[in-house]
Amino acid sequence: MTHIDDIIRELQEHDPTLRGREDELRPIIERLLAVRNDITLDASFIARLRSQLMQAPEPRSTFSALIKTPHFLMSATAFALILAATSAMLLRGGGESVNLSLTPATQSISRIGSNAFGSLALAGSSVSATDGRGGGGGLESLAAADSRLSILPGDFPYPGSIRYEYVYNSELSLTESSGTVYNKTLGLRLPSSITSALQSGSVGVVDLGNISGLSAQSVTLQNANGTYVSVDAPSGMIYLSRTTSYKRTGYEAPLAQAPSDEDILGIARNFLDEFDVDMKGYGDPSIDASAMRLMRDEIAKVGSSYVEYVNVTWPLLINDVPVRHSDGSARGVSVSVDLRAGEANSASISVVTSLEASEYELVTDTSRILQIAKRGGMYGWQPETADQTITITLGDPTFVLTPHSLYDEKSGTSRELFVPAISFPVVDTAGQSYIQNAIVIPLASDILNNVADEPIYRIMEDAATSEPATAIKEETMKIQGE
Amino acid sequence: MTVSDEHLAERAPRDRAAFGELYDRHVRAVFGFHVIRTLSRETAEDLTSTTFMKALEHVGRFRDRGEGSFRAWLFTIAHNALTDHQRKIQYHAHLDDIDFAELVPSAKRTEAATELAMITNALQKLPQTQRDLILLRVFDDLPYRDIARIVGKSEGACKVAFSRAIHDLRTALPLSVYVFIAFHL
């Protein structure tokens, strides 16, 4: 019995008048589930809010009281003036285009002993959160493409219970039994002049000059024209956005023709040129294949497409090896191109300037790699029962590095590692609108030896959140102080 | 190996990256929570920001309170933020003013937007409490245990109230809309 059958059965138990109407109910359920999938979230908003959260000060119990005082308002003004003065050091040029010369990413790599970062499979580690992009890795990777984000609550059943079978039709050979794992030790460092400027006087009620060892960790700048720059040094993330000249009406006409790859690349490059972004240290660009595939399929089938944004990405290079997340998306520079406006309005840039390098054992058992690839990757999941099976064809793989977060229980801190991996590109989707661009599988033995042999089977009740029935107290669960 | 939300929430007060991971996992769901209730992308974005800022401020309490479901805790904050917003603006948009197409920019825009409008119109006819329950169960896909925490009632009371709401809708709706609202029983 399929998931939809279960839904129909429950509906009929609740309302007996629905019995005998299965043929009518089935397509309705499929269509209405798709409605929720269609509500999309703006990628630049996700990135901007994430940056604000990462930069927010440590919560203090008196913060709410402080923000309302006249002293705070005065100090906020003083701070704004200092920040404005500081920003003049970083910005040059003017007018509509802001020329922002950013420090080129020249990596420093220090070689240290083998297995220097400990086991890569410690509890609390996770593969490939899409840092700074707002997308989830792993189970949400199927919906993580920035160009067309869908709402997928954690327990949301995939519409129509589709099972994907991944096929790789060539031979695979892995000969390297060891490879280099990199540990990021520095993302970015902001100029010391920023700290000096802030420490040269008081910031509101705080005299920073009396505090030793301070260094600026993040800065946010914006101008009256709607240009916004956010730099978070520890994570090495830079966010750029600006208001476009195009005015959205709330209803955007569909596109009858997909723009050419050259046009899209040109728009993205122009945006980066306007900000003087130094692209040394990043690989070749690629346009989000899933968004383009969707657009072209829609135009072919119905004559028009509503796809609004397409991302162009340049992967970060570490020792000339590109970095990719588990869903194949690039970790590096990502520019969001607005297809209606014919402009780009935002970009996220991942910078890594210093790393340690250590040798680790790699898996050479190709059958193990192919077993994982054929189920959709490390966290590939399948519905318990499926109405439809779609075959996704994978192409010849390339070697990449994939981000891997390693949490240390003792120190309470996380390392960001980059682990050797193999990336199988998606080359054929059997005519379906499939979102993921590649299957990326880490090759480190520590990681693969902890991956289950079977895919994760999604069932109606999520076992991770359900608990045995317990008495629930009747109390109001309000957050105190709100 | 996936770390649980609760484990990340325990680390979050001293590990901002852990909070970032929680953000990545739940930002879409929180946005969906707000957009279906406000029917405004801009307002939903503002409320999503408010929700996560408050969550960041109070995540130390989540650990201290030993909550079973981080998601329920987060949706409680979202629910409170929405309530505060509605109290402040005291404005309820007329459904005719809502641009449903703006919320559903996809190839099936017209069909999806029409169905979304029908669903919203039907839900507007319900009392606030019934509407709340249906949205939490169907759109937000929360189990009754978590809904109970958010609205401050027992799990049993929520199930009964949901059934009553469905019964009230049954006679007033086209089959397609009724099925969508009722299917998660």
XYZ file of C-alpha atoms in Angstrom:
667
model
C 0.000 0.000 0.000
C 1.441 3.369 -1.004
C 1.611 6.500 1.049
C -1.230 8.032 -0.957
C -3.291 4.894 -0.313
C -2.750 5.437 3.400
C -3.940 9.025 3.076
C -7.043 7.945 1.180
C -7.795 5.242 3.740
C -7.554 7.720 6.618
C -9.752 10.217 4.823
C -12.368 7.538 4.243
C -12.233 6.496 7.889
C -12.871 10.070 8.855
C -15.512 10.662 6.191
C -17.284 7.512 4.894
C -18.851 9.478 2.021
C -15.419 9.406 0.349
C -15.488 5.637 -0.057
C -15.488 4.515 -3.674
C -13.925 7.799 -4.848
C -10.279 6.716 -4.900
C -9.771 7.534 -8.582
C -11.022 11.056 -7.934
C -8.988 11.579 -4.777
C -5.613 10.365 -6.001
C -4.805 13.098 -8.569
C -6.175 15.776 -6.237
C -3.824 14.763 -3.448
C -0.849 14.729 -5.806
C -1.676 18.172 -7.152
C -2.351 19.783 -3.812
C 0.879 18.465 -2.335
C 2.668 20.174 -5.204
C 1.123 23.545 -4.245
C 3.100 23.623 -1.034
C 6.248 22.721 -2.923
C 5.742 25.687 -5.220
C 6.124 28.395 -2.594
C 9.686 29.619 -2.962
C 12.094 31.525 -0.787
C 14.494 34.179 -2.015
C 18.080 32.970 -1.904
C 19.565 36.379 -1.166
C 17.234 36.792 1.798
C 18.361 33.448 3.206
C 22.008 34.403 2.830
C 21.550 37.889 4.244
C 19.669 36.723 7.320
C 22.200 33.986 7.929
C 24.985 36.519 7.825
C 23.156 38.749 10.301
C 22.627 35.828 12.652
C 26.264 34.767 12.455
C 27.383 38.316 13.212
C 24.868 39.049 15.946
C 26.457 39.782 19.336
C 26.318 37.212 22.085
C 22.898 37.370 23.737
C 22.870 39.362 27.003
C 20.015 39.503 29.477
C 20.211 43.311 29.660
C 20.369 43.794 25.913
C 16.670 44.486 25.512
C 16.778 47.119 28.236
C 19.916 48.712 26.840
C 18.558 49.153 23.360
C 15.743 51.387 24.546
C 17.886 53.887 26.420
C 18.788 57.285 25.023
C 22.416 56.395 25.730
C 22.221 53.504 23.372
C 20.640 55.593 20.654
C 23.373 58.157 20.999
C 26.076 55.525 20.990
C 24.505 53.863 17.960
C 24.816 57.168 16.127
C 28.434 57.533 17.166
C 29.131 53.997 16.032
C 27.501 54.671 12.679
C 29.774 57.662 12.189
C 32.863 55.606 12.960
C 31.680 52.865 10.636
C 31.058 55.391 7.895
C 34.586 56.717 8.326
C 35.927 53.180 8.252
C 33.993 52.294 5.173
C 35.663 55.160 3.348
C 38.913 53.273 3.748
C 37.463 50.201 2.056
C 35.460 51.791 -0.702
C 36.783 53.749 -3.596
C 34.905 55.293 -6.417
C 31.307 56.358 -6.179
C 28.170 56.871 -8.083
C 25.951 53.917 -8.789
C 28.795 51.360 -9.023
C 30.730 50.717 -5.848
C 34.279 49.596 -6.515
C 35.251 47.359 -3.647
C 38.738 45.993 -3.879
C 38.853 42.852 -1.763
C 41.954 41.074 -0.604
C 42.879 38.364 -3.106
C 42.585 34.859 -1.692
C 46.109 33.525 -1.712
C 46.102 30.336 0.247
C 48.743 29.301 2.696
C 48.866 25.542 3.225
C 50.905 23.989 6.051
C 51.634 20.264 5.876
C 51.379 18.408 9.174
C 51.390 14.747 10.208
C 48.938 12.094 9.067
C 45.506 11.858 10.728
C 46.275 15.141 12.480
C 42.620 16.112 12.896
C 41.632 12.872 14.603
C 38.876 10.611 13.440
C 36.712 12.239 10.801
C 33.725 10.256 12.003
C 33.452 11.594 15.555
C 29.892 12.014 16.846
C 28.620 15.450 15.999
C 30.314 15.682 12.635
C 28.335 16.316 9.509
C 29.107 16.352 5.849
C 28.704 19.411 3.749
C 26.238 21.925 5.173
C 25.969 24.454 2.384
C 27.795 27.190 4.221
C 26.454 30.649 3.649
C 24.028 29.570 1.022
C 21.176 28.856 3.309
C 20.587 25.495 1.784
C 20.658 22.283 3.794
C 22.932 19.474 2.911
C 22.151 15.828 3.243
C 18.481 15.052 3.311
C 17.513 18.470 2.054
C 20.044 18.452 -0.752
C 17.353 17.546 -3.260
C 15.805 20.969 -2.663
C 18.946 22.938 -1.909
C 19.453 24.546 -5.337
C 19.382 28.288 -4.773
C 17.830 29.060 -8.113
C 14.545 27.442 -7.189
C 14.168 26.770 -3.497
C 11.156 24.794 -2.391
C 9.566 24.590 0.997
C 10.343 21.129 2.293
C 9.486 20.739 5.977
C 11.553 18.003 7.528
C 8.867 15.362 7.444
C 7.242 16.405 4.206
C 6.496 13.449 1.962
C 7.825 13.698 -1.558
C 4.887 14.274 -3.916
C 3.650 11.135 -5.582
C 6.156 8.912 -3.692
C 8.861 8.890 -6.336
C 11.860 6.600 -6.030
C 15.022 7.621 -7.842
C 17.381 4.997 -9.183
C 20.841 6.203 -10.052
C 22.698 4.494 -12.850
C 26.367 4.682 -13.694
C 27.200 2.762 -16.852
C 30.997 2.910 -16.955
C 33.872 1.360 -15.086
C 35.285 3.047 -12.009
C 38.858 2.765 -10.817
C 40.262 4.216 -7.594
C 43.977 3.734 -7.062
C 44.934 6.260 -4.399
C 44.764 4.737 -0.940
C 45.565 8.007 0.790
C 44.714 11.618 0.165
C 45.011 15.085 1.667
C 42.401 16.394 4.061
C 42.528 20.145 4.656
C 41.601 21.991 7.829
C 40.590 25.622 7.418
C 42.537 27.731 9.897
C 41.630 31.147 8.530
C 38.833 32.426 6.351
C 39.508 36.113 6.130
C 41.192 38.750 8.211
C 39.774 42.242 8.248
C 42.242 45.143 8.103
C 43.607 46.093 11.525
C 42.775 49.697 10.631
C 39.113 48.923 11.360
C 39.908 47.855 14.903
C 42.228 50.823 15.339
C 39.538 53.242 14.242
C 37.049 51.768 16.703
C 39.556 51.758 19.524
C 40.615 55.352 18.964
C 37.610 56.614 20.896
C 34.536 55.501 22.764
C 31.717 53.627 21.091
C 28.744 54.953 22.957
C 29.236 53.989 26.584
C 32.132 51.615 25.930
C 35.772 52.691 25.751
C 37.306 50.073 23.475
C 40.753 51.558 23.888
C 41.053 49.935 27.305
C 40.449 46.416 25.996
C 43.504 44.646 24.672
C 43.673 42.069 21.912
C 40.566 43.100 20.019
C 40.254 42.443 16.298
C 37.309 43.084 14.018
C 35.512 39.860 13.056
C 32.736 41.107 10.814
C 31.523 44.270 9.200
C 28.412 45.295 7.326
C 28.337 48.265 4.980
C 25.593 49.762 2.918
C 24.955 52.920 0.976
C 21.902 54.982 0.128
C 21.668 53.354 -3.303
C 20.857 49.972 -1.833
C 24.289 48.373 -2.146
C 24.963 46.017 0.740
C 28.232 44.377 1.689
C 28.646 41.975 4.562
C 31.976 40.426 5.506
C 32.301 37.696 8.122
C 35.991 37.021 8.659
C 35.960 33.767 10.671
C 33.712 31.960 8.190
C 35.369 33.677 5.263
C 32.020 34.682 3.802
C 31.351 37.862 1.870
C 27.852 38.813 0.772
C 27.179 41.422 -1.874
C 23.795 42.684 -2.923
C 22.300 45.720 -4.529
C 18.975 47.048 -5.653
C 18.355 46.569 -9.337
C 16.794 49.107 -11.645
C 14.090 46.604 -12.590
C 10.815 47.125 -10.739
C 8.889 43.971 -9.969
C 5.159 44.245 -10.495
C 4.202 41.245 -8.355
C 3.285 39.297 -11.437
C 6.156 38.542 -13.746
C 5.422 37.457 -17.302
C 6.782 34.041 -18.198
C 9.779 33.737 -20.464
C 9.110 32.375 -23.910
C 12.759 31.773 -24.595
C 15.563 30.655 -22.314
C 18.481 33.107 -22.306
C 21.715 31.740 -23.649
C 24.417 30.451 -21.345
C 26.702 33.161 -22.664
C 24.248 35.882 -21.721
C 23.783 34.506 -18.220
C 27.525 34.139 -17.687
C 28.080 37.649 -18.965
C 25.575 39.111 -16.502
C 27.211 37.279 -13.606
C 30.708 38.341 -14.628
C 29.639 41.969 -14.983
C 28.346 41.947 -11.417
C 31.638 40.619 -10.085
C 33.584 43.109 -12.177
C 31.617 45.986 -10.725
C 32.750 44.915 -7.259
C 36.297 44.234 -8.456
C 36.164 40.700 -7.112
C 39.507 38.936 -7.490
C 38.613 35.579 -9.051
C 42.039 33.986 -8.711
C 41.587 30.957 -6.524
C 38.276 29.933 -8.094
C 37.620 27.421 -10.845
C 35.580 27.521 -14.016
C 32.026 28.848 -13.852
C 28.925 26.749 -14.280
C 25.278 27.665 -14.550
C 22.804 25.794 -12.367
C 22.027 22.859 -14.632
C 18.813 21.916 -12.854
C 17.314 25.400 -13.231
C 18.226 25.543 -16.907
C 16.848 22.048 -17.444
C 13.590 23.037 -15.761
C 13.350 26.210 -17.832
C 13.974 24.460 -21.120
C 11.585 21.606 -20.285
C 8.826 24.068 -19.390
C 9.318 26.071 -22.580
C 9.342 22.897 -24.661
C 6.189 21.529 -23.035
C 4.019 24.592 -22.382
C 5.731 27.369 -24.313
C 6.908 29.443 -21.357
C 8.729 29.284 -18.056
C 8.379 31.060 -14.734
C 11.908 30.380 -13.532
C 13.082 33.741 -12.177
C 16.624 33.288 -10.901
C 19.558 31.235 -12.026
C 22.775 30.876 -10.059
C 26.199 30.977 -11.636
C 28.913 29.475 -9.472
C 32.685 29.331 -9.452
C 34.074 26.639 -7.121
C 36.700 27.542 -4.545
C 40.010 25.875 -5.401
C 42.209 24.325 -2.743
C 45.486 23.273 -4.237
C 43.752 23.524 -7.625
C 41.019 21.061 -6.624
C 37.433 22.399 -6.755
C 35.238 22.318 -3.639
C 31.696 20.945 -3.959
C 28.934 20.187 -1.497
C 27.248 16.785 -1.295
C 24.624 17.807 -3.838
C 27.257 18.894 -6.343
C 26.751 22.606 -5.849
C 29.913 24.648 -5.769
C 31.309 26.108 -2.582
C 32.898 29.306 -3.751
C 31.426 32.271 -5.573
C 27.725 32.222 -6.332
C 25.992 34.987 -8.269
C 22.215 35.149 -8.487
C 21.042 36.310 -11.914
C 17.564 37.802 -12.196
C 16.311 36.667 -15.604
C 13.568 39.314 -15.864
C 15.819 42.200 -14.890
C 18.714 40.918 -17.003
C 20.942 41.784 -14.050
C 22.555 40.116 -11.105
C 21.543 41.452 -7.721
C 23.428 39.365 -5.183
C 26.425 37.152 -4.669
C 28.007 35.143 -1.920
C 31.738 34.555 -1.839
C 33.534 31.950 0.222
C 37.168 32.764 0.972
C 39.764 30.495 2.564
C 43.229 31.916 3.083
C 44.979 29.471 5.384
C 44.803 25.700 5.791
C 46.570 22.769 7.374
C 47.000 19.605 5.329
C 47.121 16.045 6.635
C 47.108 12.660 4.938
C 44.229 10.260 5.569
C 43.309 6.809 4.331
C 40.935 6.720 1.379
C 38.518 4.045 0.242
C 39.501 2.276 -2.989
C 36.643 -0.254 -2.985
C 34.749 0.941 -6.056
C 31.778 -1.325 -5.342
C 31.234 0.526 -2.068
C 31.377 3.903 -3.812
C 28.986 2.788 -6.539
C 26.610 1.308 -3.956
C 26.345 4.730 -2.303
C 26.131 6.580 -5.615
C 23.325 4.374 -6.870
C 21.135 5.226 -3.922
C 21.662 8.948 -4.273
C 24.699 9.630 -2.108
C 25.638 9.595 1.551
C 22.211 10.568 2.789
C 20.168 9.350 -0.130
C 16.710 8.436 1.065
C 13.955 6.479 -0.556
C 10.225 6.319 0.110
C 9.158 3.122 1.795
C 6.867 2.455 -1.145
C 6.825 4.329 -4.425
C 4.250 5.043 -7.115
C 6.916 5.808 -9.661
C 10.591 5.049 -10.261
C 12.711 7.522 -12.200
C 16.147 6.629 -13.492
C 18.839 9.278 -13.114
C 21.958 8.672 -15.172
C 25.291 9.679 -13.677
C 28.262 10.679 -15.798
C 31.964 10.079 -15.395
C 33.142 11.344 -12.029
C 35.788 13.885 -11.178
C 37.833 14.357 -8.031
C 36.816 17.210 -5.769
C 37.033 18.288 -2.162
C 33.882 18.397 -0.073
C 33.319 20.377 3.165
C 33.087 18.306 6.343
C 32.309 19.790 9.752
C 34.016 18.089 12.690
C 32.816 18.928 16.194
C 35.126 18.573 19.178
C 33.138 17.755 22.327
C 35.989 18.774 24.644
C 36.569 22.243 23.306
C 33.000 22.796 22.110
C 34.274 24.067 18.769
C 33.943 22.888 15.205
C 36.569 22.475 12.570
C 35.801 22.917 8.924
C 37.609 20.296 6.881
C 37.772 19.701 3.169
C 37.840 15.998 2.365
C 38.788 14.240 -0.896
C 35.639 13.158 -2.690
C 34.317 11.910 -5.976
C 31.608 13.807 -7.869
C 29.249 12.028 -10.273
C 27.453 14.596 -12.455
C 23.787 14.091 -13.298
C 23.695 13.801 -17.093
C 20.189 12.496 -17.786
C 16.994 12.825 -15.771
C 14.594 10.865 -17.999
C 12.809 14.087 -18.883
C 11.918 14.848 -15.257
C 12.492 18.126 -13.417
C 15.171 16.762 -11.104
C 16.941 19.344 -8.990
C 20.295 17.898 -7.925
C 23.284 18.472 -10.217
C 25.649 15.789 -8.935
C 26.213 13.114 -6.321
C 29.332 13.841 -4.275
C 30.746 11.093 -2.090
C 33.655 11.613 0.325
C 36.423 9.051 -0.036
C 37.860 9.160 3.494
C 37.619 5.734 5.124
C 36.714 7.264 8.488
C 33.569 8.736 6.990
C 32.472 5.970 4.624
C 32.964 3.251 7.217
C 30.223 4.912 9.257
C 27.685 5.163 6.467
C 24.834 2.651 6.602
C 24.671 0.083 3.853
C 21.025 0.771 3.128
C 19.477 4.102 2.126
C 17.270 5.947 4.588
C 13.673 4.876 4.089
C 11.170 7.641 4.659
C 8.016 6.461 6.365
C 4.805 8.309 7.285
C 5.696 8.851 10.937
C 9.214 10.181 11.443
C 10.741 7.878 14.068
C 13.259 10.567 15.078
C 10.551 12.925 16.350
C 7.839 10.563 17.543
C 7.941 9.250 21.101
C 5.952 6.703 23.056
C 2.693 8.197 24.252
C 3.202 10.093 27.497
C 0.952 12.229 29.530
C 1.156 15.816 28.400
C 0.690 18.459 30.994
C -1.763 21.180 30.185
C 0.405 24.255 30.437
C 0.994 27.263 28.313
C 4.358 27.040 26.613
C 5.219 30.677 26.177
C 8.780 31.901 26.036
C 9.358 34.030 29.107
C 9.959 37.686 28.574
C 8.464 37.898 25.055
C 25.853 10.903 10.194
C 23.219 13.574 10.947
C 23.338 15.460 14.229
C 19.937 15.915 15.870
C 18.374 19.339 16.255
C 18.431 18.954 20.024
C 22.157 18.216 20.014
C 22.846 21.277 17.873
C 20.627 23.414 20.087
C 22.645 22.369 23.129
C 25.842 23.463 21.400
C 24.405 26.614 19.886
C 24.922 28.992 22.840
C 28.690 28.540 22.541
C 28.968 27.443 18.896
C 27.424 29.858 16.413
C 28.023 27.414 13.576
C 25.670 24.977 15.296
C 22.974 27.644 15.293
C 23.754 28.237 11.649
C 23.098 24.560 10.956
C 19.742 24.814 12.727
C 18.951 27.886 10.662
C 19.779 26.053 7.450
C 17.475 23.194 8.413
C 14.463 25.225 9.477
C 14.453 28.569 7.643
C 12.198 27.300 4.854
C 9.684 25.795 7.249
C 9.564 28.957 9.350
C 9.136 31.085 6.236
C 6.364 28.760 5.087
C 4.710 29.097 8.508
C 4.616 32.881 8.152
C 3.855 33.210 4.457
C 0.744 31.053 4.546
C -0.594 33.072 7.469
C 0.305 36.567 6.317
C 0.027 35.976 2.558
C 2.766 38.544 2.103
C 6.296 37.578 1.138
C 7.719 40.776 2.611
C 5.959 40.355 5.949
C 6.889 36.686 6.061
C 10.551 37.574 5.559
C 10.398 40.128 8.376
C 8.752 37.661 10.718
C 11.226 34.953 9.754
C 14.043 37.314 10.706
C 12.339 38.123 13.994
C 11.810 34.448 14.740
C 15.438 33.482 14.277
C 16.771 36.520 16.099
C 14.626 35.603 19.088
C 15.623 31.970 18.783
C 19.283 32.974 18.841
C 18.699 35.136 21.885
C 16.895 32.392 23.797
C 18.532 29.192 22.576
C 20.335 28.854 25.903
C 16.943 28.390 27.513
C 16.032 25.641 25.119
C 18.854 23.576 26.446
C 18.024 24.448 30.019
C 14.399 23.509 29.623
C 15.242 20.065 28.220
C 12.763 20.363 25.376
C 11.964 17.282 23.393
C 11.441 19.010 20.098
C 13.523 21.934 18.965
C 11.158 22.368 16.069
C 8.172 22.812 18.374
C 10.155 25.337 20.384
C 11.090 27.254 17.255
C 7.509 27.246 15.987
C 6.355 28.532 19.362
C 8.611 31.533 18.840
C 7.288 31.922 15.306
C 3.715 31.696 16.571
C 4.378 34.376 19.197
C 6.088 36.644 16.683
C 3.119 36.350 14.362
C 0.669 37.072 17.172
C 2.641 40.165 18.194
C 2.689 41.352 14.599
C -1.039 40.900 14.105
C -1.729 42.689 17.346
C 0.380 45.654 16.281
C -0.877 46.164 12.790
C -4.538 45.409 13.452
C -5.003 45.033 9.779
C -6.248 42.031 7.972
C -5.768 42.104 4.236
C -8.815 41.440 2.178
C -8.327 38.307 0.185
C -9.025 40.162 -3.039
C -5.932 42.274 -2.378
C -3.623 39.293 -2.051
C -1.447 38.493 -5.031
C -1.249 34.697 -4.759
C 0.777 34.527 -7.922
C 3.564 36.399 -6.139
C 3.845 33.533 -3.667
C 3.917 30.755 -6.224
C 6.382 31.573 -9.005
C 6.479 28.291 -10.880
C 5.444 26.790 -14.154
C 2.116 25.762 -12.655
C 1.595 29.240 -11.276
C -1.964 29.828 -12.396
C -3.284 26.494 -11.204
C -1.328 26.545 -7.943
C -2.202 30.149 -7.205
C -5.878 29.439 -7.803
C -5.845 26.495 -5.453
C -3.923 28.464 -2.848
C -6.518 31.219 -3.084
C -9.349 28.695 -2.657
C -7.677 27.117 0.358
C -7.032 30.494 1.956
C -10.565 31.657 1.311
C -11.959 28.535 2.945
C -9.684 28.841 5.949
C -10.648 32.467 6.497
C -14.184 31.305 7.243
C -12.997 29.307 10.227
C -12.527 30.643 13.756
C -8.924 31.626 14.514
C -8.249 28.605 16.736
C -9.488 26.113 14.152
C -7.537 27.850 11.413
C -4.424 27.709 13.570
C -4.779 23.988 14.138
C -5.275 23.176 10.487
C -2.294 25.222 9.360
C -0.038 23.752 12.028
C -1.073 20.218 11.148
C -1.279 20.441 7.379
C 1.036 23.216 6.150
C 3.608 23.040 8.916
C 3.265 19.260 9.188
C 3.707 19.205 12.954
C 2.621 16.240 15.056
C -0.171 16.821 17.583
C 2.301 16.638 20.445
C 4.150 19.712 19.145
C 0.940 21.526 18.243
C -0.203 21.053 21.808
C 2.921 22.796 23.068
C 2.545 25.701 20.680
C -1.126 26.462 21.325
C -1.063 25.547 24.992
C -3.614 22.744 24.976
C -3.498 18.995 25.515
C -2.772 16.693 22.617
C -6.184 15.097 22.906
C -7.928 18.456 22.813
C -6.038 19.381 19.642
C -7.107 16.212 17.860
C -10.735 16.737 18.756
C -10.639 20.380 17.701
C -8.998 19.420 14.400
C -11.674 16.853 13.641
C -14.394 19.391 14.374
C -12.725 21.902 12.059
C -12.569 19.352 9.275
C -16.214 18.495 9.777
C -17.147 22.176 9.506
C -15.227 22.513 6.274
C -16.594 19.410 4.627
C -19.939 20.761 3.537
C -18.613 24.116 2.428
C -15.722 23.180 0.160
C -15.019 21.642 -3.198
C -13.611 18.157 -2.826
C -10.117 19.213 -3.911
C -9.737 21.802 -1.174
C -11.286 19.631 1.511
C -8.942 16.762 0.679
C -5.899 18.978 0.904
C -6.851 20.211 4.333
C -7.957 16.833 5.647
C -5.292 14.542 4.217
C -2.917 14.679 7.114
C -5.235 13.023 9.619
